[in-house]
C-alpha positions as a Python dict, from the first residue, in 0.01 Angstrom:
ca = {
    (1, 'X'): (0, 0, 0),
    (2, 'X'): (-128, 145, 336),
    (3, 'X'): (-495, 105, 394),
    (4, 'X'): (-707, 400, 292),
    (5, 'X'): (-920, 600, 525),
    (6, 'X'): (-1246, 426, 384),
    (7, 'X'): (-1103, 77, 472),
    (8, 'X'): (-1019, 188, 831),
    (9, 'X'): (-1365, 312, 892),
    (10, 'X'): (-1513, -8, 746),
    (11, 'X'): (-1296, -221, 958),
    (12, 'X'): (-1401, -22, 1284),
    (13, 'X'): (-1798, -69, 1166),
    (14, 'X'): (-1753, -443, 1160),
    (15, 'X'): (-1649, -430, 1550),
    (16, 'X'): (-1912, -220, 1648),
    (17, 'X'): (-2237, -411, 1779),
    (18, 'X'): (-2579, -232, 1743),
    (19, 'X'): (-2799, -163, 2034),
    (20, 'X'): (-3053, -393, 2103),
    (21, 'X'): (-3403, -306, 1951),
    (22, 'X'): (-3652, -174, 2201),
    (23, 'X'): (-4020, -189, 2085),
    (24, 'X'): (-4175, 181, 2076),
    (25, 'X'): (-4508, 248, 2227),
    (26, 'X'): (-4798, 289, 1967),
    (27, 'X'): (-4857, 641, 1830),
    (28, 'X'): (-5161, 827, 1966),
    (29, 'X'): (-5490, 767, 1801),
    (30, 'X'): (-5587, 1000, 1565),
    (31, 'X'): (-5909, 1209, 1580),
    (32, 'X'): (-6112, 1393, 1321),
    (33, 'X'): (-6226, 1637, 1583),
    (34, 'X'): (-6014, 1907, 1737),
    (35, 'X'): (-5919, 1886, 2096),
    (36, 'X'): (-5962, 2176, 2330),
    (37, 'X'): (-5658, 2325, 2259),
    (38, 'X'): (-5695, 2289, 1876),
    (39, 'X'): (-5901, 2451, 1603),
    (40, 'X'): (-5998, 2357, 1239),
    (41, 'X'): (-5795, 2558, 978),
    (42, 'X'): (-5951, 2423, 658),
    (43, 'X'): (-6225, 2168, 609),
    (44, 'X'): (-6332, 1999, 307),
    (45, 'X'): (-6708, 1886, 318),
    (46, 'X'): (-6769, 1517, 358),
    (47, 'X'): (-7076, 1302, 324),
    (48, 'X'): (-6948, 1022, 515),
    (49, 'X'): (-6970, 983, 863),
    (50, 'X'): (-6695, 1054, 1117),
    (51, 'X'): (-6502, 770, 1261),
    (52, 'X'): (-6633, 700, 1624),
    (53, 'X'): (-6379, 768, 1908),
    (54, 'X'): (-6503, 509, 2162),
    (55, 'X'): (-6316, 156, 2241),
    (56, 'X'): (-6440, -182, 2268),
    (57, 'X'): (-6258, -381, 2553),
    (58, 'X'): (-6262, -749, 2623),
    (59, 'X'): (-6063, -926, 2905),
    (60, 'X'): (-6015, -1290, 2932),
    (61, 'X'): (-5743, -1396, 3223),
    (62, 'X'): (-5446, -1234, 3184),
    (63, 'X'): (-5497, -1070, 2830),
    (64, 'X'): (-5683, -783, 2751),
    (65, 'X'): (-5773, -671, 2398),
    (66, 'X'): (-5888, -322, 2306),
    (67, 'X'): (-6042, -225, 1970),
    (68, 'X'): (-6027, 138, 1857),
    (69, 'X'): (-6287, 338, 1673),
    (70, 'X'): (-6589, 203, 1811),
    (71, 'X'): (-6931, 359, 1925),
    (72, 'X'): (-6930, 408, 2309),
    (73, 'X'): (-7083, 138, 2520),
    (74, 'X'): (-7135, -104, 2220),
    (75, 'X'): (-7184, -463, 2312),
    (76, 'X'): (-7035, -589, 1961),
    (77, 'X'): (-6792, -387, 1756),
    (78, 'X'): (-6881, -294, 1388),
    (79, 'X'): (-6680, -252, 1076),
    (80, 'X'): (-6749, -145, 724),
    (81, 'X'): (-6632, -207, 383),
    (82, 'X'): (-6261, -181, 367),
    (83, 'X'): (-6251, -66, 738),
    (84, 'X'): (-5906, -97, 928),
    (85, 'X'): (-5928, -332, 1244),
    (86, 'X'): (-5695, -149, 1473),
    (87, 'X'): (-5624, -247, 1845),
    (88, 'X'): (-5403, -346, 2107),
    (89, 'X'): (-5324, -658, 2311),
    (90, 'X'): (-5242, -591, 2666),
    (91, 'X'): (-5037, -878, 2834),
    (92, 'X'): (-5004, -921, 3210),
    (93, 'X'): (-4695, -1114, 3305),
    (94, 'X'): (-4548, -1118, 2957),
    (95, 'X'): (-4220, -1278, 3037),
    (96, 'X'): (-4330, -1639, 2952),
    (97, 'X'): (-4525, -1539, 2635),
    (98, 'X'): (-4390, -1719, 2342),
    (99, 'X'): (-4620, -1623, 2065),
    (100, 'X'): (-4937, -1397, 1992),
    (101, 'X'): (-5149, -1455, 1691),
    (102, 'X'): (-5442, -1255, 1532),
    (103, 'X'): (-5689, -1425, 1328),
    (104, 'X'): (-5987, -1302, 1150),
    (105, 'X'): (-6260, -1524, 1014),
    (106, 'X'): (-6566, -1501, 816),
    (107, 'X'): (-6831, -1781, 744),
    (108, 'X'): (-7144, -1803, 543),
    (109, 'X'): (-7348, -2097, 676),
    (110, 'X'): (-7674, -2226, 518),
    (111, 'X'): (-7932, -2502, 611),
    (112, 'X'): (-8224, -2617, 402),
    (113, 'X'): (-8445, -2920, 442),
    (114, 'X'): (-8383, -3081, 127),
    (115, 'X'): (-8023, -2963, 63),
    (116, 'X'): (-7855, -3023, 410),
    (117, 'X'): (-7602, -2782, 558),
    (118, 'X'): (-7322, -2588, 370),
    (119, 'X'): (-7055, -2390, 519),
    (120, 'X'): (-6840, -2135, 300),
    (121, 'X'): (-6521, -1944, 427),
    (122, 'X'): (-6532, -1599, 302),
    (123, 'X'): (-6271, -1472, 510),
    (124, 'X'): (-5963, -1637, 676),
    (125, 'X'): (-5647, -1439, 771),
    (126, 'X'): (-5397, -1534, 1034),
    (127, 'X'): (-5127, -1266, 1136),
    (128, 'X'): (-4846, -1353, 1422),
    (129, 'X'): (-4818, -1046, 1607),
    (130, 'X'): (-4496, -1139, 1811),
    (131, 'X'): (-4286, -1458, 1828),
    (132, 'X'): (-4021, -1520, 2068),
    (133, 'X'): (-3776, -1689, 1830),
    (134, 'X'): (-3764, -1376, 1605),
    (135, 'X'): (-3776, -1084, 1854),
    (136, 'X'): (-3542, -964, 2123),
    (137, 'X'): (-3802, -866, 2360),
    (138, 'X'): (-4175, -809, 2423),
    (139, 'X'): (-4370, -526, 2552),
    (140, 'X'): (-4693, -525, 2770),
    (141, 'X'): (-4872, -372, 2479),
    (142, 'X'): (-4880, -520, 2139),
    (143, 'X'): (-5052, -299, 1857),
    (144, 'X'): (-5203, -451, 1565),
    (145, 'X'): (-5377, -341, 1245),
    (146, 'X'): (-5569, -518, 969),
    (147, 'X'): (-5730, -391, 673),
    (148, 'X'): (-6054, -595, 577),
    (149, 'X'): (-6077, -695, 209),
    (150, 'X'): (-6400, -603, 23),
    (151, 'X'): (-6428, -917, -175),
    (152, 'X'): (-6395, -1304, -167),
    (153, 'X'): (-6350, -1550, -432),
    (154, 'X'): (-6562, -1862, -456),
    (155, 'X'): (-6615, -2113, -717),
    (156, 'X'): (-6404, -1911, -941),
    (157, 'X'): (-6565, -1584, -908),
    (158, 'X'): (-6522, -1268, -678),
    (159, 'X'): (-6785, -1139, -492),
    (160, 'X'): (-6833, -860, -226),
    (161, 'X'): (-6811, -1003, 151),
    (162, 'X'): (-7178, -1056, 260),
    (163, 'X'): (-7298, -863, 548),
    (164, 'X'): (-7362, -1000, 908),
    (165, 'X'): (-7696, -1169, 838),
    (166, 'X'): (-7936, -1405, 986),
    (167, 'X'): (-8270, -1547, 893),
    (168, 'X'): (-8428, -1870, 1019),
    (169, 'X'): (-8741, -2093, 973),
    (170, 'X'): (-8793, -2396, 1159),
    (171, 'X'): (-9109, -2488, 974),
    (172, 'X'): (-9128, -2722, 679),
    (173, 'X'): (-8925, -2671, 484),
    (174, 'X'): (-8681, -2533, 711),
    (175, 'X'): (-8430, -2274, 611),
    (176, 'X'): (-8141, -2127, 811),
    (177, 'X'): (-7874, -1842, 693),
    (178, 'X'): (-7629, -1715, 888),
    (179, 'X'): (-7313, -1486, 810),
    (180, 'X'): (-7092, -1384, 1090),
    (181, 'X'): (-6733, -1267, 1160),
    (182, 'X'): (-6484, -1317, 1421),
    (183, 'X'): (-6165, -1158, 1548),
    (184, 'X'): (-5968, -1434, 1748),
    (185, 'X'): (-5635, -1366, 1959),
    (186, 'X'): (-5427, -1648, 2077),
    (187, 'X'): (-5154, -1609, 2342),
    (188, 'X'): (-4931, -1891, 2386),
    (189, 'X'): (-4730, -1919, 2716),
    (190, 'X'): (-4455, -2156, 2848),
    (191, 'X'): (-4549, -2322, 3179),
    (192, 'X'): (-4195, -2315, 3272),
    (193, 'X'): (-3929, -2056, 3191),
    (194, 'X'): (-3692, -2327, 3076),
    (195, 'X'): (-3933, -2559, 2918),
    (196, 'X'): (-4094, -2375, 2626),
    (197, 'X'): (-4230, -2700, 2481),
    (198, 'X'): (-4489, -2706, 2764),
    (199, 'X'): (-4711, -2443, 2659),
    (200, 'X'): (-5076, -2318, 2740),
    (201, 'X'): (-5277, -2110, 2497),
    (202, 'X'): (-5517, -1842, 2612),
    (203, 'X'): (-5784, -1775, 2352),
    (204, 'X'): (-6008, -1450, 2296),
    (205, 'X'): (-6280, -1457, 2049),
    (206, 'X'): (-6475, -1151, 1970),
    (207, 'X'): (-6746, -1152, 1719),
    (208, 'X'): (-6792, -841, 1519),
    (209, 'X'): (-7076, -723, 1286),
    (210, 'X'): (-7006, -636, 904),
    (211, 'X'): (-7207, -386, 775),
    (212, 'X'): (-7079, -230, 441),
    (213, 'X'): (-7228, 62, 320),
    (214, 'X'): (-7400, 142, -8),
    (215, 'X'): (-7574, 466, -129),
    (216, 'X'): (-7878, 531, -325),
    (217, 'X'): (-7753, 682, -667),
    (218, 'X'): (-8042, 913, -744),
    (219, 'X'): (-8246, 1113, -501),
    (220, 'X'): (-8630, 1086, -432),
    (221, 'X'): (-8758, 1407, -603),
    (222, 'X'): (-8989, 1557, -350),
    (223, 'X'): (-9328, 1658, -506),
    (224, 'X'): (-9667, 1785, -326),
    (225, 'X'): (-9854, 1636, -613),
    (226, 'X'): (-9812, 1320, -809),
    (227, 'X'): (-10032, 1427, -1086),
    (228, 'X'): (-9803, 1738, -1140),
    (229, 'X'): (-9492, 1535, -1150),
    (230, 'X'): (-9615, 1255, -1357),
    (231, 'X'): (-9695, 1485, -1621),
    (232, 'X'): (-9376, 1695, -1626),
    (233, 'X'): (-9147, 1468, -1514),
    (234, 'X'): (-9258, 1103, -1603),
    (235, 'X'): (-8918, 968, -1599),
    (236, 'X'): (-8909, 1019, -1209),
    (237, 'X'): (-9180, 758, -1164),
    (238, 'X'): (-9165, 353, -1222),
    (239, 'X'): (-9484, 222, -1327),
    (240, 'X'): (-9637, -160, -1330),
    (241, 'X'): (-10003, -231, -1373),
    (242, 'X'): (-10235, -542, -1390),
    (243, 'X'): (-10581, -634, -1414),
    (244, 'X'): (-10780, -744, -1127),
    (245, 'X'): (-10907, -1107, -1204),
    (246, 'X'): (-11286, -1173, -1148),
    (247, 'X'): (-11459, -1516, -1091),
    (248, 'X'): (-11518, -1732, -1386),
    (249, 'X'): (-11901, -1682, -1377),
    (250, 'X'): (-11883, -1302, -1401),
    (251, 'X'): (-11916, -1071, -1709),
    (252, 'X'): (-11754, -777, -1561),
    (253, 'X'): (-11522, -553, -1751),
    (254, 'X'): (-11171, -563, -1595),
    (255, 'X'): (-11052, -313, -1359),
    (256, 'X'): (-10669, -224, -1393),
    (257, 'X'): (-10431, -139, -1077),
    (258, 'X'): (-10164, 84, -1120),
    (259, 'X'): (-9859, 113, -878),
    (260, 'X'): (-9614, 416, -914),
    (261, 'X'): (-9287, 404, -725),
    (262, 'X'): (-8981, 648, -784),
    (263, 'X'): (-8794, 579, -1094),
    (264, 'X'): (-8444, 486, -954),
    (265, 'X'): (-8584, 199, -742),
    (266, 'X'): (-8298, 212, -528),
    (267, 'X'): (-8389, 331, -166),
    (268, 'X'): (-8193, 394, 166),
    (269, 'X'): (-8297, 229, 478),
    (270, 'X'): (-8406, 568, 612),
    (271, 'X'): (-8590, 676, 315),
    (272, 'X'): (-8970, 740, 305),
    (273, 'X'): (-9067, 593, -16),
    (274, 'X'): (-9373, 764, -191),
    (275, 'X'): (-9612, 566, -369),
    (276, 'X'): (-9929, 619, -580),
    (277, 'X'): (-10191, 359, -647),
    (278, 'X'): (-10445, 415, -903),
    (279, 'X'): (-10752, 188, -998),
    (280, 'X'): (-10909, 258, -1339),
    (281, 'X'): (-11209, 94, -1534),
    (282, 'X'): (-11583, 125, -1614),
    (283, 'X'): (-11796, 268, -1361),
    (284, 'X'): (-12000, -39, -1320),
    (285, 'X'): (-11672, -266, -1257),
    (286, 'X'): (-11582, 12, -990),
    (287, 'X'): (-11914, 17, -840),
    (288, 'X'): (-11936, -363, -795),
    (289, 'X'): (-11564, -353, -627),
    (290, 'X'): (-11659, -71, -402),
    (291, 'X'): (-12034, -149, -326),
    (292, 'X'): (-12058, -516, -368),
    (293, 'X'): (-12416, -693, -339),
    (294, 'X'): (-12536, -1008, -228),
    (295, 'X'): (-12676, -1268, -481),
    (296, 'X'): (-13046, -1181, -583),
    (297, 'X'): (-13018, -849, -424),
    (298, 'X'): (-13190, -554, -605),
    (299, 'X'): (-12910, -320, -803),
    (300, 'X'): (-12750, -63, -599),
    (301, 'X'): (-12856, 289, -671),
    (302, 'X'): (-12642, 488, -931),
    (303, 'X'): (-12367, 676, -791),
    (304, 'X'): (-12447, 1040, -700),
    (305, 'X'): (-12377, 1289, -435),
    (306, 'X'): (-12680, 1186, -255),
    (307, 'X'): (-12571, 824, -235),
    (308, 'X'): (-12196, 925, -106),
    (309, 'X'): (-12284, 804, 235),
    (310, 'X'): (-12406, 469, 100),
    (311, 'X'): (-12031, 372, 53),
    (312, 'X'): (-11923, 259, 414),
    (313, 'X'): (-11564, 231, 510),
    (314, 'X'): (-11596, -134, 581),
    (315, 'X'): (-11693, -189, 204),
    (316, 'X'): (-11387, -50, 82),
    (317, 'X'): (-11109, -269, -70),
    (318, 'X'): (-10824, -343, 195),
    (319, 'X'): (-10492, -211, 42),
    (320, 'X'): (-10183, -270, 198),
    (321, 'X'): (-9813, -191, 84),
    (322, 'X'): (-9486, -331, 239),
    (323, 'X'): (-9134, -426, 159),
    (324, 'X'): (-9050, -773, 155),
    (325, 'X'): (-8724, -940, 165),
    (326, 'X'): (-8671, -1279, -7),
    (327, 'X'): (-8372, -1493, 104),
    (328, 'X'): (-8301, -1771, -159),
    (329, 'X'): (-8052, -2050, -94),
    (330, 'X'): (-7931, -2323, -318),
    (331, 'X'): (-7751, -2625, -185),
    (332, 'X'): (-7661, -2958, -376),
    (333, 'X'): (-7924, -2902, -641),
    (334, 'X'): (-8210, -2801, -417),
    (335, 'X'): (-8345, -2469, -370),
    (336, 'X'): (-8527, -2295, -79),
    (337, 'X'): (-8655, -1946, 14),
    (338, 'X'): (-8816, -1740, 279),
    (339, 'X'): (-9007, -1442, 274),
    (340, 'X'): (-8978, -1171, 550),
    (341, 'X'): (-9144, -826, 584),
    (342, 'X'): (-8882, -564, 656),
    (343, 'X'): (-9103, -250, 596),
    (344, 'X'): (-9448, -133, 636),
    (345, 'X'): (-9652, 150, 455),
    (346, 'X'): (-9931, 387, 520),
    (347, 'X'): (-10204, 464, 257),
    (348, 'X'): (-10443, 734, 263),
    (349, 'X'): (-10700, 822, -27),
    (350, 'X'): (-10679, 1104, -260),
    (351, 'X'): (-10978, 1315, -353),
    (352, 'X'): (-11216, 1295, -517),
    (353, 'X'): (-11345, 1045, -276),
    (354, 'X'): (-11403, 675, -386),
    (355, 'X'): (-11770, 725, -402),
    (356, 'X'): (-11767, 1063, -601),
    (357, 'X'): (-11994, 1116, -908),
    (358, 'X'): (-11912, 1328, -1191),
    (359, 'X'): (-11812, 1013, -1404),
    (360, 'X'): (-11518, 925, -1235),
    (361, 'X'): (-11314, 665, -1415),
    (362, 'X'): (-11029, 599, -1155),
    (363, 'X'): (-10964, 587, -781),
    (364, 'X'): (-10630, 712, -618),
    (365, 'X'): (-10443, 658, -295),
    (366, 'X'): (-10108, 773, -181),
    (367, 'X'): (-9875, 643, 63),
    (368, 'X'): (-9541, 603, 230),
    (369, 'X'): (-9309, 313, 275),
    (370, 'X'): (-9011, 296, 521),
    (371, 'X'): (-8797, 4, 646),
    (372, 'X'): (-8803, -120, 1000),
    (373, 'X'): (-8547, 13, 1248),
    (374, 'X'): (-8407, -336, 1310),
    (375, 'X'): (-8297, -372, 941),
    (376, 'X'): (-7913, -275, 900),
    (377, 'X'): (-7801, -398, 575),
    (378, 'X'): (-7939, -414, 199),
    (379, 'X'): (-7969, -697, 1),
    (380, 'X'): (-7653, -913, -137),
    (381, 'X'): (-7560, -1212, -329),
    (382, 'X'): (-7289, -1433, -206),
    (383, 'X'): (-7178, -1800, -237),
    (384, 'X'): (-7511, -1986, -256),
    (385, 'X'): (-7738, -1713, -89),
    (386, 'X'): (-7897, -1438, -276),
    (387, 'X'): (-8123, -1179, -74),
    (388, 'X'): (-8353, -956, -288),
    (389, 'X'): (-8613, -682, -180),
    (390, 'X'): (-8950, -602, -320),
    (391, 'X'): (-9219, -350, -278),
    (392, 'X'): (-9555, -546, -264),
    (393, 'X'): (-9909, -432, -321),
    (394, 'X'): (-10209, -647, -206),
    (395, 'X'): (-10566, -559, -270),
    (396, 'X'): (-10821, -752, -87),
    (397, 'X'): (-11186, -686, -238),
    (398, 'X'): (-11460, -643, 31),
    (399, 'X'): (-11729, -895, 88),
    (400, 'X'): (-12094, -907, 177),
    (401, 'X'): (-12166, -1154, 461),
    (402, 'X'): (-12055, -1491, 335),
    (403, 'X'): (-12093, -1375, -26),
    (404, 'X'): (-11748, -1325, -175),
    (405, 'X'): (-11655, -1046, -422),
    (406, 'X'): (-11687, -1070, -782),
    (407, 'X'): (-11310, -976, -795),
    (408, 'X'): (-11034, -1182, -675),
    (409, 'X'): (-10758, -1071, -443),
    (410, 'X'): (-10450, -921, -616),
    (411, 'X'): (-10079, -899, -535),
    (412, 'X'): (-9826, -725, -731),
    (413, 'X'): (-9438, -710, -661),
    (414, 'X'): (-9173, -478, -781),
    (415, 'X'): (-8811, -558, -751),
    (416, 'X'): (-8632, -281, -561),
    (417, 'X'): (-8272, -239, -406),
    (418, 'X'): (-8261, -142, -45),
    (419, 'X'): (-7918, 11, 44),
    (420, 'X'): (-7805, 134, 360),
    (421, 'X'): (-7763, 511, 305),
    (422, 'X'): (-7983, 763, 128),
    (423, 'X'): (-7870, 990, -166),
    (424, 'X'): (-7693, 1286, -48),
    (425, 'X'): (-7546, 1563, -253),
    (426, 'X'): (-7315, 1836, -108),
    (427, 'X'): (-7399, 2168, -279),
    (428, 'X'): (-7281, 2430, -57),
    (429, 'X'): (-6938, 2501, 133),
    (430, 'X'): (-6928, 2690, 452),
    (431, 'X'): (-6569, 2775, 572),
    (432, 'X'): (-6495, 2706, 937),
    (433, 'X'): (-6538, 3014, 1162),
    (434, 'X'): (-6241, 3206, 1246),
}
């Protein structure tokens, strides 16, 4: 039987050799912003930030590494949760290159006095971008792309990758915590074109910041008056209170200190956190707090409008609010921690004045808290490290000369969560201009 047409075509294809593969140039970078000759036809409102359009470039010898989607002029590249690390490796004189490898690493290193040092690998990924044995040719430009994972596994449990973080104390006990990440490019070259086993490796190591973003889940309700919202919307405020302790020898009735903060207790780094402080108690106790007297001194005059000026500013209690970050480390059964102030507050009195008469039974202050500009990440838990945040209120009673106050100093701590982004709600949609 003569061969069929399909058999003849199959025999011809067996003899045809396919052309050699030529690596194509990488596709142009995508930009969210229209070019000068483009315009936006339709747009969906987004509460996330636009990707930066700058580049980070590092050169070492005959190798140039370019990282895309970075802010212009940055000294260290930055990536967030599940960001894609994209870039290119440019090779000068690529004819002797035998291998190009990309490696991305992350480590969490801790040191405490009693527990020694410990290192946890939170990220380790290696990718061969090009190898001589498995490719027909090499281009001067090798593109790469890697999607950062959001979690890592340690001691059988999965946790979010820790952000880039450092805190250290050289005192006793000593404590150091460092979480860092690097991008490493290794380029292997043969020293002679006929002797591939004689190689030289060029390394480029680029540290990068890992700053995963988290957003507050509730807004801070704006209000011109604490007293109005605490009555109409008490769920918008979280309250803690405690009694100011007195010295053993005193028979004074207690004063209670109340601290009010927004009910969500989750705040962005740029949020101005409103607070309200109230001290309540018998008039005699408040008078002894605000107008302390030396021993054997005659009793102070009764409060009245005429004695208002007898309550000088220096006799008022010193009230301070701050955001405190506690870094806790556990290693080999030992524990250590370090407290750092990451935010400060401003406090002012609320009328009536603290010396006002008319049977006042409470004194009030209002204020705002905000994190320092240098703080870039929120609290986290990873490996043997836990980072927590607190709003701390301290009250130092005034003294008279060398005579201490009848009341002891007070400190109150409220656990809160500091996140990178404030609460944002998209309510209106504005179509693009025609």
